[in-house]
Amino acid sequence: MTSDSRAVQTCHEAWRAFLKGATEPSPLALSVALATVCGLIAVCLRFVTPALVASDAHRYLAEAPNDDYVFVTAKALALLRDGARDPAVFILGASGDRESITSCGELAELVQQRCGVRPDVHLLAPNGLSVWEMAALADALPAQFDGIVVLGLGVNPPRWAGARADLEALVASPRLGFVSAVFDREIERAGLRIPWRTGNYLLDNRGFFHARVRCLIKNLRRGPVTYEHARMLHAQPSGPEEMGGAAWWDERIERARGWLARYDELMDAGLSVFARTAEALKARGRVSVVLVETPTNPRFIDQAWGRERYAAHQRRLTQFTDEHGLHYWDLSAASALGADEFHDHTHLRATEAQRRFTKKLADRLARLLPARPGNGRVN
Amino acid sequence: MTRWARICGACVQGVVLGALLFTAILYLISMYGGARIFRYEGF
């Protein structure tokens, strides 16, 4: 046998041994498989970090272009990492607030035209934001900044912090992808158990990521999702059961009346969260905090609230904000928002109405911006 | 040499199986883990 044929035979034998090793079960293969699983889990625990979610990678976690909580989480984590340029304006609210503002850039431009200072405007307004999540978002704002924080009150203020079941649901299925000491304290105050915290980002936010594994697998195949800001403009309900349709509207009015029946009790709970949030924000620098009424369809005010009750609500908010050194703005009337300019009880569907509201907000911000504490002018 | 080839084959098998197992765990968690993207418009 020549040396060449011996080499070929050796290679052949080695290949057969490799195939045998690769195809037959063995303790070694099992150990390597288990080690690989553990290794991949360790890689996830090590590399899924706030920095990763704050990067463009967050788009792989979104279910759809309107999956606000993924995009708001990424924005909040980016703000926490990079801070904001002073003076900054942060608008925290729900979808009604989001749909009432044309864009952050336009709002900044309008403020600059009015007072000569261009603020760094950030809008964090996901669908149906609860008061507890608003407190968590406020907690994620930069540790030190100079500016204004606008907190949207939501279209059903009596709903705030009223139902322990709502908070329980949020603890079980968190919508924001970061933990917050403030949110944990609210959980504790409500008498609920704080979920197990480890200090590892992925483990601490397991509920958020767990719910999005399916989206991740889908998006790895289809590509990342791009966020859609305003989505109610020119929308029309397609049927009576749809949002803004006749049956939906009746049900919504009925529900709101139920909450209004518990107005005092629910308002106390909600306002206490706002008070704590505002105090924490004011400790971060030259910060003014504004509570702004989310644009509300006048038809909803008439049918659900009643004018007298709504006026009493406004007086209560004025008193509360005066007591706590805050500001209270209700811009719906000043923006002359008509019932036909709303898609439903709170979402604007007319571009012109959106522009009017944004201008009114800019007017107020431009007046307040140079008058914040520390500027030697009246707050 | 055949011994090392066999060990190498077992390692390749292990890595492939481990990656498949990890993917399957993720998939099962997403399908049956009970987690959901919580939607509640009534706040």
Tab-separated table of C-alpha atoms in Angstrom:
chain	number	residue	atom	x	y	z
A	1	MET	CA	0.000	0.000	0.000
A	2	THR	CA	1.439	3.362	-0.999
A	3	SER	CA	1.608	6.287	1.371
A	4	ASP	CA	-1.056	8.093	-0.709
A	5	SER	CA	-3.573	5.296	-0.434
A	6	ARG	CA	-2.858	5.030	3.307
A	7	ALA	CA	-3.599	8.726	3.713
A	8	VAL	CA	-6.852	8.370	1.772
A	9	GLN	CA	-7.867	5.426	3.906
A	10	THR	CA	-7.067	7.344	7.100
A	11	CYS	CA	-9.152	10.291	5.924
A	12	HIS	CA	-11.997	7.965	5.021
A	13	GLU	CA	-11.885	6.347	8.451
A	14	ALA	CA	-11.766	9.739	10.148
A	15	TRP	CA	-14.792	10.931	8.164
A	16	ARG	CA	-16.738	7.813	9.095
A	17	ALA	CA	-15.798	8.294	12.733
A	18	PHE	CA	-16.914	11.959	12.509
A	19	LEU	CA	-20.255	10.944	10.993
A	20	LYS	CA	-20.698	8.293	13.636
A	21	GLY	CA	-19.973	10.814	16.374
A	22	ALA	CA	-22.327	13.356	14.784
A	23	THR	CA	-25.250	10.996	14.322
A	24	GLU	CA	-25.189	8.577	17.208
A	25	PRO	CA	-26.406	9.590	20.656
A	26	SER	CA	-23.629	9.900	23.167
A	27	PRO	CA	-23.093	11.362	26.635
A	28	LEU	CA	-20.690	13.887	25.096
A	29	ALA	CA	-23.242	15.127	22.527
A	30	LEU	CA	-25.867	15.425	25.272
A	31	SER	CA	-23.476	17.379	27.504
A	32	VAL	CA	-22.536	19.728	24.673
A	33	ALA	CA	-26.231	20.266	23.818
A	34	LEU	CA	-27.058	21.185	27.416
A	35	ALA	CA	-23.986	23.400	27.635
A	36	THR	CA	-25.043	25.144	24.391
A	37	VAL	CA	-28.516	25.861	25.781
A	38	CYS	CA	-27.007	27.198	29.000
A	39	GLY	CA	-24.479	29.210	27.004
A	40	LEU	CA	-27.151	30.790	24.821
A	41	ILE	CA	-29.199	31.676	27.903
A	42	ALA	CA	-26.079	33.225	29.463
A	43	VAL	CA	-25.443	35.220	26.264
A	44	CYS	CA	-29.024	36.574	26.426
A	45	LEU	CA	-28.656	37.462	30.107
A	46	ARG	CA	-25.391	39.235	29.369
A	47	PHE	CA	-26.211	41.029	26.120
A	48	VAL	CA	-29.928	41.873	26.353
A	49	THR	CA	-29.411	45.186	28.105
A	50	PRO	CA	-31.097	48.603	28.236
A	51	ALA	CA	-28.476	49.755	25.694
A	52	LEU	CA	-29.570	47.055	23.256
A	53	VAL	CA	-33.251	47.941	23.625
A	54	ALA	CA	-32.452	51.662	23.329
A	55	SER	CA	-30.723	50.936	20.018
A	56	ASP	CA	-32.516	50.318	16.730
A	57	ALA	CA	-32.807	46.645	17.731
A	58	HIS	CA	-35.994	47.444	19.684
A	59	ARG	CA	-37.873	47.473	16.384
A	60	TYR	CA	-37.558	43.679	16.289
A	61	LEU	CA	-39.627	43.435	19.482
A	62	ALA	CA	-42.633	45.392	18.220
A	63	GLU	CA	-45.763	43.565	17.217
A	64	ALA	CA	-46.946	46.286	14.834
A	65	PRO	CA	-46.304	49.959	13.931
A	66	ASN	CA	-48.767	50.960	16.676
A	67	ASP	CA	-47.115	48.869	19.411
A	68	ASP	CA	-46.381	52.022	21.399
A	69	TYR	CA	-44.911	50.459	24.504
A	70	VAL	CA	-41.869	49.022	22.726
A	71	PHE	CA	-41.083	52.358	21.089
A	72	VAL	CA	-41.723	54.372	24.259
A	73	THR	CA	-39.539	51.943	26.234
A	74	ALA	CA	-36.702	52.411	23.741
A	75	LYS	CA	-37.090	56.179	23.857
A	76	ALA	CA	-37.148	56.270	27.663
A	77	LEU	CA	-34.052	54.066	27.873
A	78	ALA	CA	-32.266	56.270	25.323
A	79	LEU	CA	-33.165	59.359	27.370
A	80	LEU	CA	-31.917	57.677	30.509
A	81	ARG	CA	-28.614	56.916	28.769
A	82	ASP	CA	-28.067	60.134	26.791
A	83	GLY	CA	-30.036	62.708	28.772
A	84	ALA	CA	-31.777	65.595	27.014
A	85	ARG	CA	-30.683	68.995	25.820
A	86	ASP	CA	-31.771	71.812	28.141
A	87	PRO	CA	-34.327	73.248	28.177
A	88	ALA	CA	-36.337	70.116	27.609
A	89	VAL	CA	-40.072	69.550	27.359
A	90	PHE	CA	-41.308	66.053	28.151
A	91	ILE	CA	-44.916	65.227	27.368
A	92	LEU	CA	-46.155	62.111	29.124
A	93	GLY	CA	-49.655	60.977	28.367
A	94	ALA	CA	-51.923	58.566	26.591
A	95	SER	CA	-52.980	58.184	22.973
A	96	GLY	CA	-55.319	61.196	23.138
A	97	ASP	CA	-52.340	63.397	23.995
A	98	ARG	CA	-50.209	61.833	21.277
A	99	GLU	CA	-52.858	62.377	18.604
A	100	SER	CA	-53.365	66.010	19.592
A	101	ILE	CA	-49.784	67.078	18.797
A	102	THR	CA	-48.648	67.433	15.201
A	103	SER	CA	-45.014	66.593	15.921
A	104	CYS	CA	-42.283	67.272	18.478
A	105	GLY	CA	-40.338	69.245	15.870
A	106	GLU	CA	-43.278	71.498	15.026
A	107	LEU	CA	-44.046	72.096	18.700
A	108	ALA	CA	-40.403	73.029	19.374
A	109	GLU	CA	-40.456	75.377	16.369
A	110	LEU	CA	-43.669	77.063	17.554
A	111	VAL	CA	-42.246	77.551	21.045
A	112	GLN	CA	-39.065	79.032	19.576
A	113	GLN	CA	-41.083	81.477	17.469
A	114	ARG	CA	-42.887	82.650	20.585
A	115	CYS	CA	-40.089	82.912	23.168
A	116	GLY	CA	-36.847	82.662	21.249
A	117	VAL	CA	-35.772	79.422	22.936
A	118	ARG	CA	-36.034	76.091	21.147
A	119	PRO	CA	-36.753	73.328	23.641
A	120	ASP	CA	-35.826	69.696	23.152
A	121	VAL	CA	-39.316	68.174	22.958
A	122	HIS	CA	-39.967	64.512	23.747
A	123	LEU	CA	-43.374	62.879	23.491
A	124	LEU	CA	-43.904	59.682	25.469
A	125	ALA	CA	-47.554	58.861	24.988
A	126	PRO	CA	-48.478	55.215	24.468
A	127	ASN	CA	-52.027	53.912	24.183
A	128	GLY	CA	-53.980	53.829	27.417
A	129	LEU	CA	-51.105	54.855	29.685
A	130	SER	CA	-52.025	54.247	33.320
A	131	VAL	CA	-51.119	56.621	36.097
A	132	TRP	CA	-48.636	54.101	37.550
A	133	GLU	CA	-46.849	53.690	34.226
A	134	MET	CA	-46.742	57.458	33.888
A	135	ALA	CA	-44.970	57.584	37.249
A	136	ALA	CA	-42.506	54.939	35.988
A	137	LEU	CA	-41.886	56.912	32.773
A	138	ALA	CA	-41.335	60.088	34.789
A	139	ASP	CA	-38.857	58.153	36.902
A	140	ALA	CA	-36.963	57.217	33.726
A	141	LEU	CA	-36.432	60.855	32.701
A	142	PRO	CA	-32.871	62.205	33.067
A	143	ALA	CA	-31.691	62.517	36.678
A	144	GLN	CA	-30.951	66.229	36.201
A	145	PHE	CA	-32.578	68.493	33.650
A	146	ASP	CA	-33.980	71.913	33.076
A	147	GLY	CA	-37.409	72.279	31.556
A	148	ILE	CA	-41.081	71.398	31.694
A	149	VAL	CA	-42.865	68.092	32.178
A	150	VAL	CA	-46.415	67.955	30.837
A	151	LEU	CA	-48.502	65.146	32.300
A	152	GLY	CA	-51.625	64.295	30.295
A	153	LEU	CA	-54.555	63.647	32.571
A	154	GLY	CA	-56.325	61.163	30.327
A	155	VAL	CA	-59.886	61.325	29.200
A	156	ASN	CA	-61.315	59.529	32.220
A	157	PRO	CA	-59.519	61.051	35.193
A	158	PRO	CA	-61.714	59.256	37.732
A	159	ARG	CA	-60.346	56.023	36.375
A	160	TRP	CA	-56.881	56.878	37.676
A	161	ALA	CA	-55.456	54.444	40.131
A	162	GLY	CA	-58.966	53.382	40.963
A	163	ALA	CA	-58.849	49.711	40.295
A	164	ARG	CA	-56.376	47.450	42.046
A	165	ALA	CA	-57.190	44.851	39.386
A	166	ASP	CA	-55.710	47.149	36.734
A	167	LEU	CA	-52.442	47.403	38.623
A	168	GLU	CA	-52.420	43.646	39.209
A	169	ALA	CA	-52.779	43.129	35.454
A	170	LEU	CA	-49.883	45.495	34.790
A	171	VAL	CA	-47.691	43.700	37.299
A	172	ALA	CA	-48.512	40.344	35.705
A	173	SER	CA	-48.063	41.632	32.134
A	174	PRO	CA	-45.803	44.678	32.219
A	175	ARG	CA	-46.057	46.907	29.179
A	176	LEU	CA	-42.937	48.978	29.790
A	177	GLY	CA	-39.600	47.247	29.330
A	178	PHE	CA	-37.830	48.605	32.370
A	179	VAL	CA	-38.267	48.343	36.097
A	180	SER	CA	-38.710	51.429	38.181
A	181	ALA	CA	-38.318	51.914	41.910
A	182	VAL	CA	-41.264	54.323	41.764
A	183	PHE	CA	-43.481	51.737	40.093
A	184	ASP	CA	-42.401	49.158	42.679
A	185	ARG	CA	-43.333	51.540	45.486
A	186	GLU	CA	-46.779	52.013	43.933
A	187	ILE	CA	-47.177	48.223	43.811
A	188	GLU	CA	-46.231	48.042	47.467
A	189	ARG	CA	-48.633	50.845	48.386
A	190	ALA	CA	-51.458	48.958	46.695
A	191	GLY	CA	-50.662	45.952	48.896
A	192	LEU	CA	-49.424	43.815	46.023
A	193	ARG	CA	-46.283	41.727	45.957
A	194	ILE	CA	-43.344	43.227	44.083
A	195	PRO	CA	-42.105	40.754	41.472
A	196	TRP	CA	-38.735	39.140	42.111
A	197	ARG	CA	-35.963	41.587	41.149
A	198	THR	CA	-32.461	40.317	40.433
A	199	GLY	CA	-30.569	43.274	38.980
A	200	ASN	CA	-30.352	41.511	35.613
A	201	TYR	CA	-32.211	43.497	32.949
A	202	LEU	CA	-33.592	40.505	31.053
A	203	LEU	CA	-34.711	38.637	34.169
A	204	ASP	CA	-36.252	41.715	35.773
A	205	ASN	CA	-38.223	42.460	32.622
A	206	ARG	CA	-39.041	38.853	31.837
A	207	GLY	CA	-42.766	39.592	31.451
A	208	PHE	CA	-42.109	42.247	28.813
A	209	PHE	CA	-39.713	40.079	26.800
A	210	HIS	CA	-41.654	36.883	27.324
A	211	ALA	CA	-44.705	38.390	25.625
A	212	ARG	CA	-42.572	39.507	22.689
A	213	VAL	CA	-40.687	36.348	21.796
A	214	ARG	CA	-43.234	35.595	19.091
A	215	CYS	CA	-42.865	39.117	17.644
A	216	LEU	CA	-39.083	38.716	17.676
A	217	ILE	CA	-39.215	35.419	15.792
A	218	LYS	CA	-41.649	36.925	13.260
A	219	ASN	CA	-39.615	40.118	12.803
A	220	LEU	CA	-36.359	38.222	12.332
A	221	ARG	CA	-38.004	36.750	9.246
A	222	ARG	CA	-39.929	39.821	8.032
A	223	GLY	CA	-37.684	42.663	9.127
A	224	PRO	CA	-37.997	45.317	11.843
A	225	VAL	CA	-41.154	47.351	12.456
A	226	THR	CA	-41.286	51.111	11.867
A	227	TYR	CA	-43.205	53.260	14.334
A	228	GLU	CA	-46.308	55.171	13.283
A	229	HIS	CA	-46.906	58.398	15.228
A	230	ALA	CA	-50.406	59.765	14.527
A	231	ARG	CA	-52.795	57.158	13.278
A	232	MET	CA	-56.265	58.491	13.986
A	233	LEU	CA	-56.161	61.367	11.519
A	234	HIS	CA	-59.071	61.128	9.080
A	235	ALA	CA	-60.074	57.788	10.627
A	236	GLN	CA	-63.728	56.809	10.533
A	237	PRO	CA	-65.307	53.966	12.517
A	238	SER	CA	-66.079	51.139	10.115
A	239	GLY	CA	-69.006	49.803	12.154
A	240	PRO	CA	-71.088	50.508	15.284
A	241	GLU	CA	-68.898	48.231	17.425
A	242	GLU	CA	-65.684	49.846	16.197
A	243	MET	CA	-63.906	52.561	18.173
A	244	GLY	CA	-65.967	55.712	17.751
A	245	GLY	CA	-68.994	53.796	16.403
A	246	ALA	CA	-72.496	54.220	17.916
A	247	ALA	CA	-72.506	51.045	20.068
A	248	TRP	CA	-68.929	51.633	21.171
A	249	TRP	CA	-69.806	55.198	22.104
A	250	ASP	CA	-72.830	54.159	24.234
A	251	GLU	CA	-70.776	51.554	26.039
A	252	ARG	CA	-68.000	54.069	26.697
A	253	ILE	CA	-70.442	56.655	28.104
A	254	GLU	CA	-71.991	54.012	30.350
A	255	ARG	CA	-68.584	52.949	31.643
A	256	ALA	CA	-67.497	56.544	32.265
A	257	ARG	CA	-70.670	57.168	34.282
A	258	GLY	CA	-69.787	54.171	36.435
A	259	TRP	CA	-66.381	55.663	37.197
A	260	LEU	CA	-67.866	59.099	37.813
A	261	ALA	CA	-70.115	57.578	40.456
A	262	ARG	CA	-66.906	56.856	42.423
A	263	TYR	CA	-65.303	60.189	41.496
A	264	ASP	CA	-64.076	61.340	44.929
A	265	GLU	CA	-62.582	58.021	45.990
A	266	LEU	CA	-60.856	57.443	42.636
A	267	MET	CA	-59.618	61.003	42.280
A	268	ASP	CA	-57.975	60.888	45.703
A	269	ALA	CA	-56.065	57.751	44.761
A	270	GLY	CA	-55.055	59.129	41.361
A	271	LEU	CA	-54.075	62.586	42.504
A	272	SER	CA	-51.863	61.147	45.222
A	273	VAL	CA	-49.840	59.363	42.502
A	274	PHE	CA	-49.628	62.602	40.495
A	275	ALA	CA	-48.484	64.500	43.592
A	276	ARG	CA	-45.675	62.005	44.259
A	277	THR	CA	-44.644	62.004	40.595
A	278	ALA	CA	-44.562	65.812	40.440
A	279	GLU	CA	-42.549	66.103	43.653
A	280	ALA	CA	-39.946	63.665	42.345
A	281	LEU	CA	-39.724	65.567	39.046
A	282	LYS	CA	-39.284	68.947	40.683
A	283	ALA	CA	-36.335	67.589	42.643
A	284	ARG	CA	-34.458	66.975	39.376
A	285	GLY	CA	-33.601	70.578	38.575
A	286	ARG	CA	-35.334	73.699	37.352
A	287	VAL	CA	-38.434	71.790	36.435
A	288	SER	CA	-42.035	72.941	36.135
A	289	VAL	CA	-44.747	70.313	36.100
A	290	VAL	CA	-48.001	70.858	34.228
A	291	LEU	CA	-51.126	68.732	34.384
A	292	VAL	CA	-52.897	69.107	31.063
A	293	GLU	CA	-56.364	67.880	30.227
A	294	THR	CA	-56.239	65.456	27.326
A	295	PRO	CA	-58.395	66.811	24.480
A	296	THR	CA	-61.916	65.651	25.180
A	297	ASN	CA	-64.846	65.523	22.819
A	298	PRO	CA	-67.422	68.090	24.033
A	299	ARG	CA	-70.097	65.493	23.348
A	300	PHE	CA	-68.403	63.192	25.853
A	301	ILE	CA	-68.277	65.975	28.422
A	302	ASP	CA	-71.977	66.654	27.924
A	303	GLN	CA	-73.119	63.051	27.984
A	304	ALA	CA	-70.752	61.434	30.482
A	305	TRP	CA	-69.716	64.257	32.775
A	306	GLY	CA	-72.323	66.973	32.477
A	307	ARG	CA	-71.121	70.575	32.327
A	308	GLU	CA	-71.518	71.352	36.025
A	309	ARG	CA	-69.643	68.306	37.141
A	310	TYR	CA	-66.861	68.967	34.649
A	311	ALA	CA	-66.515	72.547	35.913
A	312	ALA	CA	-66.285	71.192	39.483
A	313	HIS	CA	-63.609	68.780	38.286
A	314	GLN	CA	-61.638	71.659	36.778
A	315	ARG	CA	-61.906	73.599	40.047
A	316	ARG	CA	-60.655	70.599	41.961
A	317	LEU	CA	-57.667	70.219	39.654
A	318	THR	CA	-56.919	73.945	39.921
A	319	GLN	CA	-56.978	73.700	43.703
A	320	PHE	CA	-54.777	70.594	43.672
A	321	THR	CA	-52.177	72.127	41.358
A	322	ASP	CA	-52.135	75.380	43.364
A	323	GLU	CA	-51.525	73.439	46.570
A	324	HIS	CA	-48.631	71.501	45.038
A	325	GLY	CA	-47.001	74.297	43.053
A	326	LEU	CA	-47.978	72.798	39.695
A	327	HIS	CA	-49.814	74.156	36.659
A	328	TYR	CA	-53.161	73.051	35.266
A	329	TRP	CA	-54.071	73.635	31.633
A	330	ASP	CA	-57.276	72.716	29.860
A	331	LEU	CA	-56.711	73.691	26.249
A	332	SER	CA	-59.679	71.991	24.579
A	333	ALA	CA	-62.002	74.983	24.806
A	334	ALA	CA	-59.249	77.476	23.898
A	335	SER	CA	-58.417	75.342	20.850
A	336	ALA	CA	-62.113	75.399	19.861
A	337	LEU	CA	-62.191	71.636	19.323
A	338	GLY	CA	-65.571	70.661	17.865
A	339	ALA	CA	-67.298	67.309	18.349
A	340	ASP	CA	-66.988	66.558	14.632
A	341	GLU	CA	-63.203	66.936	14.820
A	342	PHE	CA	-62.886	63.912	17.085
A	343	HIS	CA	-62.740	60.304	15.983
A	344	ASP	CA	-64.228	59.226	19.309
A	345	HIS	CA	-64.241	60.651	22.823
A	346	THR	CA	-60.610	61.841	22.779
A	347	HIS	CA	-58.705	61.175	19.549
A	348	LEU	CA	-58.594	64.052	17.107
A	349	ARG	CA	-59.108	63.139	13.505
A	350	ALA	CA	-58.855	66.608	11.919
A	351	THR	CA	-55.412	67.931	11.014
A	352	GLU	CA	-56.565	71.496	11.548
A	353	ALA	CA	-57.765	70.724	15.079
A	354	GLN	CA	-54.446	69.066	15.827
A	355	ARG	CA	-52.617	72.195	14.632
A	356	ARG	CA	-54.805	74.475	16.766
A	357	PHE	CA	-54.182	72.378	19.864
A	358	THR	CA	-50.430	72.249	19.214
A	359	LYS	CA	-50.337	76.049	18.834
A	360	LYS	CA	-52.210	76.586	22.085
A	361	LEU	CA	-49.846	74.217	23.853
A	362	ALA	CA	-46.883	76.083	22.340
A	363	ASP	CA	-48.343	79.409	23.573
A	364	ARG	CA	-48.481	78.110	27.139
A	365	LEU	CA	-45.076	76.435	27.008
A	366	ALA	CA	-43.478	79.593	25.609
A	367	ARG	CA	-44.939	81.612	28.472
A	368	LEU	CA	-43.824	79.134	31.108
A	369	LEU	CA	-40.374	78.283	29.727
A	370	PRO	CA	-38.630	81.548	30.655
A	371	ALA	CA	-40.564	81.762	33.920
A	372	ARG	CA	-39.399	78.560	35.584
A	373	PRO	CA	-37.998	78.575	39.127
A	374	GLY	CA	-34.474	79.978	39.265
A	375	ASN	CA	-34.970	82.374	36.373
A	376	GLY	CA	-35.861	85.206	38.709
A	377	ARG	CA	-39.326	85.502	37.247
A	378	VAL	CA	-42.756	84.539	38.455
A	379	ASN	CA	-43.459	80.816	38.060
B	1	MET	CA	-7.229	10.363	14.739
B	2	THR	CA	-10.555	8.531	14.483
B	3	ARG	CA	-11.096	9.136	18.196
B	4	TRP	CA	-10.774	12.867	17.801
B	5	ALA	CA	-12.958	12.815	14.684
B	6	ARG	CA	-15.653	11.055	16.657
B	7	ILE	CA	-15.379	13.562	19.531
B	8	CYS	CA	-15.575	16.379	17.006
B	9	GLY	CA	-18.697	14.827	15.468
B	10	ALA	CA	-20.329	14.503	18.899
B	11	CYS	CA	-19.559	18.170	19.622
B	12	VAL	CA	-21.122	19.275	16.320
B	13	GLN	CA	-24.174	17.174	17.122
B	14	GLY	CA	-24.363	18.740	20.577
B	15	VAL	CA	-24.140	22.321	19.309
B	16	VAL	CA	-26.795	21.741	16.641
B	17	LEU	CA	-29.105	19.986	19.097
B	18	GLY	CA	-28.505	22.693	21.714
B	19	ALA	CA	-29.354	25.482	19.279
B	20	LEU	CA	-32.500	23.640	18.160
B	21	LEU	CA	-33.484	22.984	21.765
B	22	PHE	CA	-32.996	26.656	22.656
B	23	THR	CA	-35.133	27.742	19.689
B	24	ALA	CA	-37.796	25.190	20.608
B	25	ILE	CA	-37.840	26.426	24.211
B	26	LEU	CA	-38.286	30.017	23.003
B	27	TYR	CA	-41.041	28.973	20.635
B	28	LEU	CA	-42.899	26.947	23.247
B	29	ILE	CA	-42.590	29.782	25.748
B	30	SER	CA	-44.042	32.209	23.223
B	31	MET	CA	-46.887	29.871	22.268
B	32	TYR	CA	-47.866	28.370	25.599
B	33	GLY	CA	-46.054	30.406	28.246
B	34	GLY	CA	-49.156	32.426	29.067
B	35	ALA	CA	-47.462	35.782	28.507
B	36	ARG	CA	-49.341	38.315	26.443
B	37	ILE	CA	-48.971	41.835	25.262
B	38	PHE	CA	-51.384	43.477	27.636
B	39	ARG	CA	-53.907	45.736	26.013
B	40	TYR	CA	-56.286	47.841	27.971
B	41	GLU	CA	-57.663	51.008	26.549
B	42	GLY	CA	-59.803	51.872	29.525
B	43	PHE	CA	-57.294	53.522	31.814
